[in-house]
């Protein structure tokens, strides 16, 4: 037997040493300004609502510009993600006690009547520029949200007839945009019936925050909003005449809590910019974005879908940074909405998924940091209180401070899986970085507490199996053995065991985690596939696919385990998506990723293109208000077609649709901290390049047919474990090239954009159809 294994291994190893001149580096020929220019958003007509508007941001503050038709003006709307109230739950749950606020807008009032525009959102420089046409002249402008400073910059250059155009500030109200706060005893009873009987005793009468105070400090105009619960937020601005027909306006948005220092800081920000070197300041902004984009590269034969993908790369960096607030439901660009908060039952998780394979892990830090910095709050949220000794909990909704106890909104008291699901995102951050210190200090302790809450709930039934009582399947109902929670509990125990082994932690709960995995009840399955839970078949239209988490993104049930799993996942998917009435945009991106998980690239593409009818002209998405996660999850669906990495195995082009005969990606990141590049031409994979960042064992399914060759700066061993699956003996910092065909030379490792489709560039924004 030993001899047989030795011979098999020898036959399956290809050694390339000396006979091949290995091309170590990919030849990257990307003219980034030109490539991104074809994906710029372009306006040839004036946008009239936020769904049509250009959007900019720096990970905390943001702007939008669009026409206010009633006032013949251009509205420059201002946002800051962490501007919220800080009342306690005696004013209700999150949207009433701790909502985000609408900050306000500047209105550019022209001398003449607005007639048209030519605008371009320059992705490469993260700058909006263009012109406004009126019946009196032209206003040319440049506008950006600076990447480092909490400052918005707008430069105007006018023809003589528009030299008199003026900015006017209009503050927003420091109040929630969600209706329903009771104004009398009858309303209070209705509120308590909906959200919890305790509000009959605890809910306070509504008291408005103070009115905005308009001041001038050190020659700078300031709009100061003090809050009854403490703290303040402020907008400071100053306009400077640079020439007879050119002027610059610098605006800063700041917040402080519990101190009342925001106004002084905003003024200081404005003066710092005006007193500094303006050109250097703008160049620093541009340099950050120029360094950001090349972290990875994806080019597709579908130019509009390629545009959507790159808009998400832009949007993620507008919405969060490593040292700034986490992405919430609306992103920076909040509008009147019933959801002025963070939503944890799907939105957060989908927002962050593309961060990891896109090799932009620094953006994922914001989620980790918010959870870690507020870990005591997550403990205090637990109910019953005695469970706080070992558990942690995040509610369905929260503000950036994560304050929302389990009994804050009694509709979702049994929704206990959201923190474990968020911890799966944190686990991905770890697995894609292999940062053991991150795992030890920030992820393992909180994951442990999140799974402990499940341990309190588990029931041993007469069958000797461990069951869950009724828990909440997101946006449906409470069911016993809820598949959403069973999947997260099983994944969490597996991750804890893996982490304890990796970190050499002799945790006293190791036997308990193993016991749960051995005895936990099976996922409830019915004639149409996975059910919501025991006795609860999926039988009505529902936008969430949370009952299918075991298939995606957790891969607890996958096609590598058994062939019948493919049929089960496919049946479950088609049954769920077959009830179209209540589906939402992210239902289609979820169906796309689920299809990719079983290798069905054609369905994956069909579903992700089903998102098209939900997209707004500017590429954003809404459901009763702006919602961030859906287009971002479309980027992840594209990743899932190009590259997957689960169960410590890299899968190259695992679900490429037939329509994508040519496709290239570069430096996408995988589980185990590998950077992978690959190119496909005429429907065949030409080459795969793997770079190890952490020296982890490399298992790979490169997707070639025929003998595979490997080359690099040394001889590599490539051993076939089973058909199509190989191990590669790559060490930290090394790169290896895989290919098939001519063994005597490596293929040309060219990374370059595919030709754009005719009339498919710059399709987002508002184009004049005559120009397309």
XYZ file of C-alpha atoms in Angstrom:
772
model
C 0.000 0.000 0.000
C 2.836 2.416 0.906
C 4.550 1.704 -2.409
C 1.307 2.325 -4.290
C 0.809 5.665 -2.577
C 4.409 6.632 -3.282
C 4.127 5.817 -6.985
C 0.776 7.613 -7.260
C 2.221 10.686 -5.635
C 5.284 10.565 -7.893
C 3.148 10.322 -10.998
C 1.039 13.287 -9.926
C 3.918 15.642 -9.231
C 5.243 17.950 -11.905
C 8.664 19.447 -11.251
C 9.825 22.331 -13.380
C 13.421 23.258 -12.616
C 15.804 24.935 -15.004
C 13.996 23.873 -18.195
C 11.477 26.688 -18.048
C 12.175 30.400 -17.851
C 9.448 31.242 -15.345
C 7.730 34.574 -15.697
C 7.451 35.457 -12.019
C 5.332 38.592 -12.147
C 2.106 39.182 -13.998
C 2.469 41.815 -16.689
C -0.107 44.357 -15.630
C -1.101 46.661 -18.454
C -3.927 48.697 -16.984
C -4.244 52.366 -17.787
C -6.247 52.990 -14.629
C -7.478 56.516 -15.472
C -8.665 55.364 -18.894
C -10.128 52.109 -17.616
C -12.151 53.754 -14.853
C -13.135 56.641 -17.093
C -15.328 54.300 -19.153
C -17.146 53.485 -15.913
C -17.554 57.080 -14.708
C -21.106 58.141 -14.003
C -22.200 60.791 -16.493
C -25.070 63.293 -16.370
C -26.303 65.002 -19.515
C -29.573 65.887 -17.816
C -30.070 67.442 -14.400
C -30.804 64.872 -11.690
C -33.979 65.714 -9.809
C -33.905 63.291 -6.864
C -31.391 61.376 -4.780
C -31.936 58.215 -6.823
C -30.423 60.043 -9.806
C -27.737 62.018 -7.978
C -23.957 61.686 -7.918
C -22.709 60.498 -4.519
C -19.346 61.032 -2.826
C -17.879 60.139 0.551
C -14.781 59.459 2.648
C -15.931 56.687 4.951
C -17.906 58.995 7.244
C -19.090 62.209 5.612
C -20.794 62.223 2.236
C -22.583 64.407 -0.289
C -25.134 64.238 -3.079
C -26.039 66.893 -5.651
C -29.326 67.220 -7.487
C -31.808 69.835 -8.638
C -34.470 71.356 -6.425
C -36.966 72.136 -9.128
C -39.308 74.145 -6.916
C -36.554 76.613 -6.022
C -34.546 76.512 -9.250
C -31.434 75.539 -7.318
C -28.872 72.759 -6.994
C -29.111 70.982 -3.679
C -25.799 69.938 -2.130
C -26.938 67.489 0.519
C -24.592 66.770 3.440
C -24.309 63.550 5.443
C -22.272 62.113 8.279
C -22.696 58.467 9.246
C -22.063 58.846 12.971
C -24.440 61.777 13.534
C -27.159 60.300 15.745
C -29.155 60.927 18.885
C -28.023 59.446 22.204
C -31.202 59.048 24.236
C -31.857 55.922 26.225
C -34.665 53.441 25.640
C -37.102 55.446 27.696
C -37.591 57.154 24.326
C -38.180 53.859 22.547
C -35.948 51.457 20.649
C -33.215 52.547 18.222
C -35.104 54.544 15.530
C -36.722 56.669 18.248
C -33.966 56.944 20.856
C -30.744 56.768 18.798
C -31.598 57.456 15.133
C -29.354 59.000 12.527
C -30.245 62.569 11.617
C -30.634 64.459 8.357
C -27.977 67.167 8.632
C -29.103 69.613 5.956
C -28.214 71.003 2.537
C -26.630 73.928 0.780
C -28.598 75.292 -2.157
C -26.775 76.879 -5.059
C -29.141 79.515 -6.399
C -28.183 80.651 -9.919
C -28.977 84.063 -11.343
C -30.798 82.558 -14.287
C -33.076 79.602 -14.816
C -31.407 76.190 -14.801
C -31.510 74.578 -18.224
C -29.045 71.695 -18.378
C -25.793 70.187 -17.278
C -22.721 68.171 -18.215
C -21.444 66.315 -15.134
C -18.975 63.492 -14.629
C -18.258 61.590 -11.435
C -14.562 60.874 -11.985
C -14.000 57.570 -10.147
C -10.206 57.608 -10.458
C -9.993 60.944 -8.631
C -13.214 60.595 -6.596
C -14.239 64.021 -7.839
C -17.393 65.405 -9.430
C -16.874 68.069 -12.047
C -18.872 69.645 -14.819
C -21.021 72.583 -15.729
C -24.474 74.008 -15.142
C -26.207 75.890 -17.935
C -28.712 78.659 -17.239
C -30.374 81.232 -19.439
C -27.876 83.774 -18.044
C -24.621 81.868 -18.355
C -22.560 78.927 -17.183
C -21.348 77.687 -13.802
C -18.426 75.273 -13.949
C -17.554 73.420 -10.777
C -15.305 70.884 -9.102
C -16.531 69.060 -6.019
C -14.976 66.479 -3.693
C -15.204 64.995 -0.215
C -11.643 64.905 1.025
C -10.319 61.466 1.850
C -8.466 62.516 5.028
C -10.225 65.583 6.371
C -13.876 65.831 7.369
C -14.211 68.506 4.714
C -16.223 69.084 1.525
C -14.715 71.293 -1.163
C -16.563 72.961 -4.031
C -14.976 75.350 -6.500
C -17.133 77.479 -8.826
C -16.066 79.284 -11.965
C -18.759 81.411 -13.574
C -19.349 83.377 -16.717
C -20.319 87.018 -16.242
C -24.065 86.395 -16.181
C -23.739 83.927 -13.297
C -21.173 85.703 -11.134
C -23.990 86.472 -8.715
C -25.017 82.879 -8.007
C -25.255 82.244 -4.260
C -25.043 79.414 -1.712
C -27.743 79.232 0.954
C -27.655 76.896 3.972
C -30.777 74.974 5.000
C -30.330 72.858 8.175
C -32.177 69.627 8.690
C -34.121 68.674 11.775
C -32.581 66.692 14.593
C -35.393 64.172 14.723
C -36.092 60.677 13.492
C -37.513 60.120 10.032
C -39.383 57.030 11.239
C -43.007 57.846 12.032
C -44.888 56.441 14.980
C -43.623 58.094 18.151
C -46.738 58.433 20.341
C -48.030 61.911 21.105
C -50.798 60.847 23.506
C -51.829 57.944 25.743
C -53.676 56.186 22.950
C -50.590 56.329 20.785
C -48.482 55.112 23.680
C -50.700 52.058 24.115
C -50.407 51.299 20.405
C -46.622 51.685 20.587
C -46.426 49.344 23.591
C -48.626 46.747 21.923
C -46.297 46.692 18.924
C -42.866 46.969 20.539
C -43.289 45.744 24.117
C -45.625 46.202 27.092
C -42.824 47.694 29.203
C -43.148 50.912 27.202
C -46.492 51.586 28.918
C -44.494 52.405 32.037
C -41.161 53.595 30.661
C -41.887 55.595 27.494
C -41.408 59.329 27.957
C -43.326 62.054 26.115
C -41.522 63.247 23.032
C -39.334 66.316 23.557
C -37.720 67.923 20.533
C -34.032 68.710 20.388
C -33.171 72.429 20.489
C -33.368 74.485 17.329
C -30.242 74.959 15.236
C -28.131 77.964 16.209
C -26.471 79.930 13.387
C -23.249 81.642 14.458
C -20.019 83.116 13.177
C -16.745 81.975 14.780
C -13.377 83.366 13.691
C -14.843 84.493 10.402
C -16.413 81.101 9.680
C -20.181 80.490 9.507
C -21.399 77.693 11.777
C -24.668 75.802 12.139
C -24.719 74.223 15.609
C -27.163 71.502 16.649
C -27.047 70.795 20.384
C -28.726 67.603 21.597
C -30.782 67.120 24.745
C -28.973 63.859 25.480
C -25.621 65.604 25.292
C -23.162 66.393 22.573
C -23.687 68.279 19.350
C -23.053 68.234 15.644
C -22.108 71.202 13.528
C -21.595 72.370 9.974
C -18.991 75.083 9.414
C -18.303 76.805 6.098
C -16.549 79.670 4.442
C -16.550 80.863 0.858
C -13.421 82.553 -0.489
C -13.214 84.660 -3.645
C -10.179 83.472 -5.606
C -10.740 85.634 -8.701
C -13.484 87.776 -10.155
C -15.257 84.734 -11.526
C -13.877 81.970 -9.271
C -14.636 81.121 -5.661
C -14.156 78.154 -3.383
C -16.383 76.958 -0.587
C -14.998 74.721 2.164
C -17.474 72.930 4.433
C -16.776 70.742 7.450
C -19.164 68.449 9.334
C -18.243 67.385 12.864
C -19.935 65.667 15.778
C -19.019 65.211 19.424
C -20.486 63.256 22.316
C -20.840 63.781 25.215
C -18.715 66.925 24.816
C -20.001 69.970 22.952
C -16.848 70.530 20.868
C -18.058 69.767 17.335
C -18.507 73.395 16.310
C -14.980 74.387 17.309
C -13.519 71.376 15.516
C -15.505 72.068 12.341
C -14.277 75.666 12.305
C -10.696 74.487 12.819
C -11.064 72.060 9.898
C -12.224 74.843 7.560
C -9.437 77.198 8.551
C -6.804 74.467 8.225
C -7.791 73.839 4.618
C -8.076 77.501 3.675
C -4.731 78.326 5.288
C -2.921 75.402 3.676
C -1.661 74.541 0.220
C -4.814 73.809 -1.760
C -3.058 71.964 -4.587
C -1.172 69.656 -2.227
C -4.391 69.013 -0.323
C -6.214 67.929 -3.479
C -3.248 65.830 -4.635
C -3.232 63.984 -1.290
C -6.892 63.150 -1.836
C -6.228 61.870 -5.341
C -3.175 59.860 -4.271
C -5.208 57.929 -1.706
C -7.708 56.861 -4.360
C -4.968 56.092 -6.897
C -3.385 53.744 -4.364
C -6.742 52.219 -3.447
C -8.036 50.952 -6.780
C -5.107 48.712 -7.896
C -5.380 46.447 -4.828
C -7.144 44.029 -7.183
C -8.579 43.980 -10.677
C -11.584 42.406 -12.381
C -12.539 42.767 -16.034
C -15.669 41.250 -17.560
C -17.037 40.914 -21.098
C -20.269 42.571 -19.887
C -19.330 46.254 -19.665
C -22.377 47.415 -17.711
C -21.891 44.667 -15.133
C -18.208 45.577 -15.011
C -19.267 49.175 -14.310
C -21.547 48.040 -11.514
C -18.668 46.071 -10.005
C -16.274 49.011 -10.004
C -18.928 51.322 -8.624
C -19.048 49.013 -5.606
C -15.293 49.275 -5.138
C -15.732 53.055 -5.177
C -18.798 52.953 -2.944
C -17.175 50.794 -0.249
C -14.388 53.331 0.244
C -16.944 56.149 0.273
C -18.913 54.333 2.967
C -16.272 53.145 5.437
C -12.593 53.159 6.337
C -10.559 51.274 8.914
C -10.781 54.107 11.466
C -14.308 55.316 10.662
C -17.864 54.153 11.317
C -19.060 50.820 10.029
C -21.380 50.661 7.043
C -25.001 50.981 8.082
C -28.266 50.375 6.272
C -28.188 53.538 4.150
C -24.475 54.146 3.934
C -23.487 57.800 4.365
C -26.292 59.003 2.093
C -29.305 58.651 4.386
C -32.667 59.999 3.220
C -36.060 60.095 4.959
C -36.472 56.432 5.873
C -38.124 54.199 8.456
C -34.664 52.614 8.929
C -32.301 55.334 10.278
C -29.955 52.768 11.828
C -27.758 49.700 11.343
C -29.603 46.483 10.451
C -27.971 43.243 11.593
C -30.176 40.484 10.139
C -28.617 40.630 6.645
C -27.662 44.168 5.647
C -24.386 44.406 7.555
C -23.191 41.004 6.439
C -23.867 41.580 2.748
C -22.267 45.037 2.822
C -18.941 43.611 3.947
C -18.777 40.427 1.850
C -16.985 41.973 -1.169
C -14.290 43.516 1.041
C -12.490 40.217 1.596
C -11.980 38.745 -1.909
C -11.432 42.238 -3.339
C -8.248 42.438 -1.229
C -9.456 45.536 0.612
C -9.337 44.149 4.141
C -8.640 47.559 5.667
C -12.272 48.443 4.953
C -13.374 45.396 6.941
C -11.576 46.732 10.010
C -14.487 49.084 10.708
C -16.857 46.197 11.467
C -14.308 44.438 13.680
C -13.515 47.660 15.516
C -17.124 48.594 16.251
C -17.826 45.141 17.659
C -14.620 45.066 19.705
C -14.881 48.606 21.057
C -18.475 48.023 22.149
C -18.062 44.502 23.511
C -19.284 45.518 26.974
C -22.419 46.942 25.359
C -22.982 43.624 23.567
C -22.771 41.924 26.960
C -25.142 44.463 28.539
C -27.643 43.840 25.715
C -28.145 40.228 26.857
C -31.421 39.179 28.444
C -32.046 37.523 30.823
C -29.397 39.481 32.669
C -27.883 36.434 34.369
C -26.691 35.246 30.951
C -24.483 38.314 30.714
C -21.851 36.373 32.630
C -20.834 34.474 29.493
C -22.895 35.722 26.512
C -23.202 38.647 24.111
C -26.025 39.858 21.864
C -26.672 42.332 19.072
C -30.258 43.270 18.269
C -31.824 43.396 14.835
C -31.168 47.137 14.859
C -28.707 49.453 16.553
C -26.831 52.693 16.194
C -23.043 52.853 15.909
C -22.760 52.383 19.691
C -24.616 49.028 19.407
C -26.876 49.863 22.352
C -30.128 47.922 22.023
C -31.026 45.340 24.681
C -32.692 42.121 23.670
C -36.010 43.353 25.095
C -35.784 46.783 23.461
C -37.998 45.709 20.555
C -39.995 42.690 21.672
C -40.968 41.794 18.107
C -37.456 40.406 17.742
C -36.726 39.080 21.224
C -36.163 35.620 19.728
C -33.876 36.894 16.960
C -30.652 35.561 18.471
C -28.504 34.782 15.424
C -27.402 38.193 14.221
C -24.205 38.479 16.258
C -23.026 34.985 15.240
C -23.664 35.906 11.602
C -21.705 39.151 11.990
C -18.941 37.116 13.601
C -18.807 35.016 10.436
C -17.822 38.197 8.599
C -15.136 38.759 11.235
C -14.015 35.158 10.732
C -13.643 35.839 7.010
C -11.522 38.869 7.870
C -9.289 36.547 9.884
C -9.157 33.709 7.353
C -8.345 36.080 4.493
C -5.552 37.691 6.540
C -4.453 34.808 8.836
C -3.791 37.437 11.498
C -3.629 35.283 14.631
C -3.458 38.293 16.949
C -6.708 39.575 15.463
C -8.262 36.170 16.084
C -6.972 35.969 19.642
C -7.861 39.433 20.882
C -10.911 40.572 18.918
C -12.677 37.623 17.294
C -12.383 34.498 19.446
C -13.662 36.060 22.716
C -16.729 37.613 21.111
C -17.495 34.593 18.934
C -17.339 32.473 22.090
C -19.859 34.725 23.843
C -22.186 34.825 20.834
C -22.334 31.008 20.717
C -22.791 30.795 24.489
C -26.178 32.449 24.137
C -27.240 29.497 21.982
C -25.911 27.119 24.638
C -28.367 28.606 27.138
C -31.206 27.863 24.740
C -30.392 24.268 23.788
C -32.808 21.533 24.875
C -32.078 17.814 25.058
C -35.082 15.968 23.653
C -36.214 12.377 24.193
C -34.303 11.400 21.060
C -31.034 12.338 22.765
C -30.415 15.116 20.235
C -29.909 18.781 21.071
C -32.686 21.024 19.781
C -33.327 24.745 19.694
C -36.628 26.141 20.995
C -38.516 28.629 18.869
C -36.202 31.311 17.545
C -36.770 33.929 14.880
C -36.089 33.261 11.220
C -35.450 36.774 9.869
C -38.573 38.600 8.741
C -40.792 35.512 8.967
C -41.741 33.940 12.293
C -40.413 31.970 15.229
C -39.912 28.267 14.608
C -38.297 25.404 16.553
C -34.959 24.218 15.187
C -34.760 27.305 13.006
C -32.371 26.551 10.153
C -30.937 30.082 10.364
C -29.824 29.457 13.928
C -28.869 25.799 13.544
C -26.509 26.749 10.719
C -24.899 29.557 12.686
C -24.592 27.447 15.822
C -22.953 24.584 13.943
C -20.596 26.901 12.088
C -19.751 28.769 15.318
C -18.790 25.609 17.193
C -16.605 24.475 14.299
C -14.896 27.881 14.141
C -14.301 27.962 17.898
C -12.684 24.524 17.819
C -10.523 25.548 14.876
C -9.517 28.790 16.586
C -8.708 27.081 19.893
C -6.486 24.608 18.088
C -4.782 27.331 16.074
C -4.154 29.523 19.124
C -3.323 26.574 21.409
C -6.087 27.564 23.832
C -7.170 24.800 26.204
C -10.679 26.186 26.524
C -12.917 24.435 29.069
C -15.804 24.590 26.572
C -14.037 22.463 23.938
C -15.876 19.291 25.053
C -19.155 21.187 24.947
C -18.579 22.470 21.409
C -17.753 18.954 20.282
C -20.838 17.624 22.037
C -23.035 20.157 20.254
C -21.588 19.185 16.882
C -22.128 15.485 17.640
C -25.670 15.779 18.938
C -27.200 18.862 17.316
C -30.386 18.063 15.421
C -30.128 17.834 11.626
C -31.248 20.703 9.426
C -35.023 20.372 8.883
C -35.669 19.337 5.274
C -39.013 18.833 3.549
C -40.196 17.823 0.123
C -39.149 21.202 -1.314
C -35.760 21.339 0.360
C -34.594 23.191 3.444
C -37.445 24.465 5.603
C -37.547 27.457 7.928
C -37.471 25.002 10.829
C -39.182 21.949 12.230
C -42.782 21.835 11.060
C -42.344 25.083 9.121
C -41.991 24.543 5.367
C -41.129 27.469 3.157
C -44.526 28.202 1.612
C -44.790 31.913 0.911
C -42.801 34.567 -0.890
C -40.016 35.912 1.265
C -36.996 38.008 0.301
C -34.530 36.580 2.857
C -32.541 33.423 2.142
C -31.481 33.057 5.781
C -32.928 29.534 5.932
C -30.276 28.584 3.343
C -27.190 29.859 5.175
C -25.880 26.320 5.563
C -25.385 26.284 1.779
C -24.200 29.878 1.404
C -22.226 31.589 2.804
C -21.374 28.961 5.452
C -20.893 26.024 3.015
C -21.809 23.551 5.787
C -23.736 21.683 3.113
C -21.773 21.701 -0.122
C -21.221 19.844 -3.363
C -17.864 18.418 -2.293
C -19.450 16.352 0.473
C -21.943 14.375 -1.606
C -23.480 14.676 -5.047
C -27.005 14.629 -3.591
C -26.197 17.920 -1.849
C -26.192 19.637 -5.220
C -29.742 18.507 -5.875
C -30.856 19.511 -2.372
C -29.381 23.003 -2.644
C -30.750 23.472 -6.148
C -34.219 22.304 -5.139
C -34.218 24.589 -2.083
C -33.041 27.542 -4.140
C -35.585 27.113 -6.918
C -38.426 26.641 -4.439
C -37.486 29.803 -2.531
C -36.907 31.996 -5.586
C -40.034 30.537 -7.207
C -42.261 32.738 -5.017
C -41.512 36.090 -6.698
C -44.080 38.450 -5.152
C -42.064 39.566 -2.094
C -38.561 39.158 -3.508
C -36.133 42.068 -3.313
C -32.962 42.939 -5.158
C -30.737 41.021 -2.760
C -32.886 37.943 -3.297
C -31.436 37.803 -6.796
C -27.855 38.368 -5.705
C -28.365 35.663 -3.076
C -29.740 33.304 -5.698
C -26.721 34.127 -7.851
C -24.229 33.233 -5.120
C -26.156 30.091 -4.215
C -26.041 29.058 -7.874
C -22.318 29.746 -7.967
C -21.878 27.576 -4.860
C -23.092 24.566 -6.838
C -21.104 25.500 -9.947
C -24.027 26.778 -12.017
C -22.523 29.840 -13.667
C -25.304 30.404 -16.179
C -27.928 30.703 -13.452
C -25.540 32.774 -11.343
C -25.267 35.309 -14.172
C -28.985 35.219 -14.924
C -29.874 35.938 -11.314
C -27.350 38.711 -10.781
C -28.609 40.408 -13.938
C -32.086 40.155 -12.415
C -30.950 42.934 -10.109
C -31.016 45.354 -13.042
C -34.681 46.334 -12.652
C -34.079 47.298 -9.016
C -31.161 49.643 -9.673
C -31.692 53.379 -9.665
C -30.208 55.560 -12.440
C -27.150 56.268 -10.282
C -26.726 52.560 -9.481
C -27.996 52.840 -5.913
C -30.805 50.764 -4.463
C -33.818 51.533 -2.309
C -36.640 49.925 -0.404
C -38.709 52.729 1.177
C -35.372 54.504 1.502
C -31.733 54.049 0.495
C -30.301 50.608 1.282
C -26.613 49.834 0.799
C -26.225 46.077 0.766
C -27.770 44.879 -2.477
C -25.421 46.296 -5.158
C -22.497 45.427 -2.869
C -23.698 41.835 -2.718
C -23.817 41.856 -6.529
C -20.057 42.459 -6.470
C -19.755 39.432 -4.219
C -21.842 37.360 -6.638
C -19.312 38.263 -9.334
C -16.500 37.195 -7.012
C -18.282 33.896 -6.388
C -18.383 33.181 -10.114
C -14.678 33.948 -10.517
C -13.075 32.615 -7.347
C -14.245 30.739 -4.273
C -12.352 29.584 -1.204
C -14.086 27.488 1.412
C -13.028 24.475 3.412
C -9.468 25.792 2.943
C -9.606 25.147 -0.810
C -9.112 27.692 -3.601
C -11.479 27.222 -6.552
C -10.573 29.122 -9.715
C -13.375 29.991 -12.146
C -15.803 27.670 -10.302
C -18.963 29.082 -11.890
C -18.092 31.070 -14.993
C -21.124 31.423 -17.276
C -20.923 30.366 -20.895
C -21.352 34.006 -21.927
C -18.029 34.899 -20.314
C -15.637 33.337 -22.796
C -12.953 35.853 -21.847
C -12.426 37.078 -18.280
C -9.422 38.092 -16.199
C -8.879 38.887 -12.554
C -5.774 39.881 -10.629
C -4.860 39.741 -6.931
C -8.198 38.608 -5.621
C -7.704 37.313 -2.082
C -8.749 33.946 -0.669
C -9.085 31.991 2.529
C -5.594 31.269 3.829
C -4.307 34.692 2.681
C -3.429 33.900 -0.930
C -3.544 36.366 -3.808
C -4.800 34.718 -6.976
C -4.738 35.946 -10.557
C -6.137 34.084 -13.558
C -7.101 34.554 -17.178
C -9.645 32.772 -19.337
C -9.772 33.041 -23.129
C -12.163 31.429 -25.581
C -13.767 29.561 -22.714
C -10.528 27.967 -21.436
C -8.398 28.909 -18.457
C -4.975 30.010 -19.722
C -3.059 30.397 -16.469
C -3.385 30.784 -12.727
C -0.924 32.617 -10.511
C -0.910 32.040 -6.737
C 0.968 34.135 -4.193
C 1.132 33.098 -0.537
C 0.995 35.934 1.996
C 0.999 33.790 5.145
C 2.548 30.427 4.242
C -0.631 28.454 4.861
C -1.146 25.031 3.262
C -2.385 25.528 -0.284
C -5.150 23.330 -1.676
C -6.361 24.409 -5.075
C -8.802 23.452 -7.800
C -7.355 25.385 -10.755
C -10.000 24.173 -13.186
C -7.694 22.972 -15.956
C -8.207 19.989 -18.217
C -5.143 17.920 -19.020
C -1.735 17.759 -17.322
C -0.914 20.763 -15.162
C 2.495 22.403 -15.005
C 3.867 24.620 -12.258
C 6.751 27.081 -12.271
C 8.266 29.851 -10.226
C 11.608 30.971 -8.900
C 12.194 27.461 -7.573
C 10.862 23.966 -8.225
C 7.375 23.409 -6.835
C 5.521 20.209 -6.089
C 1.941 19.895 -7.213
C 0.284 16.756 -5.904
C -3.152 15.616 -7.016
C -5.245 14.536 -4.024
C -8.229 13.585 -6.143
C -9.387 14.523 -9.628
C -9.059 18.271 -10.004
C -7.850 18.939 -6.437
C -4.160 19.592 -5.751
C -1.806 20.613 -3.000
C 0.930 23.106 -3.809
C 4.044 23.383 -1.601
C 4.167 27.180 -1.715
C 5.768 29.121 1.143
C 5.126 32.605 2.492
C 6.072 35.293 0.002
C 6.392 32.871 -2.921
C 4.498 32.896 -6.203
C 3.693 29.957 -8.441
C 2.267 29.796 -11.938
C -0.041 26.976 -13.033
C -0.906 26.223 -16.626
C -1.647 23.454 -19.049
C -0.441 22.851 -22.587
C 3.148 23.403 -23.670
C 5.345 22.390 -20.750
C 8.478 24.105 -22.070
C 7.321 27.690 -21.557
C 5.009 29.558 -19.286
C 2.099 31.422 -20.850
C 2.072 35.179 -21.098
C 0.739 36.396 -17.765
C -1.005 39.450 -19.149
C -3.461 41.364 -16.977
C -5.331 43.900 -19.081
C -8.905 45.155 -19.483
C -11.184 43.479 -21.971
C -12.498 45.681 -24.780
C -15.579 47.612 -23.745
C -18.841 46.776 -25.472
C -20.073 49.381 -27.893
C -22.604 51.807 -26.350
C -22.220 50.158 -22.926
C -19.759 52.546 -21.276
C -20.820 55.229 -18.788
C -24.370 53.886 -18.629
C -25.018 55.020 -15.042
C -26.099 58.575 -14.332
C -28.520 60.362 -16.655
C -27.539 60.113 -20.293
C -29.260 61.730 -23.202
C -30.391 58.752 -25.278
C -29.406 60.612 -28.404
C -25.767 60.525 -27.296
C -25.719 56.779 -26.617
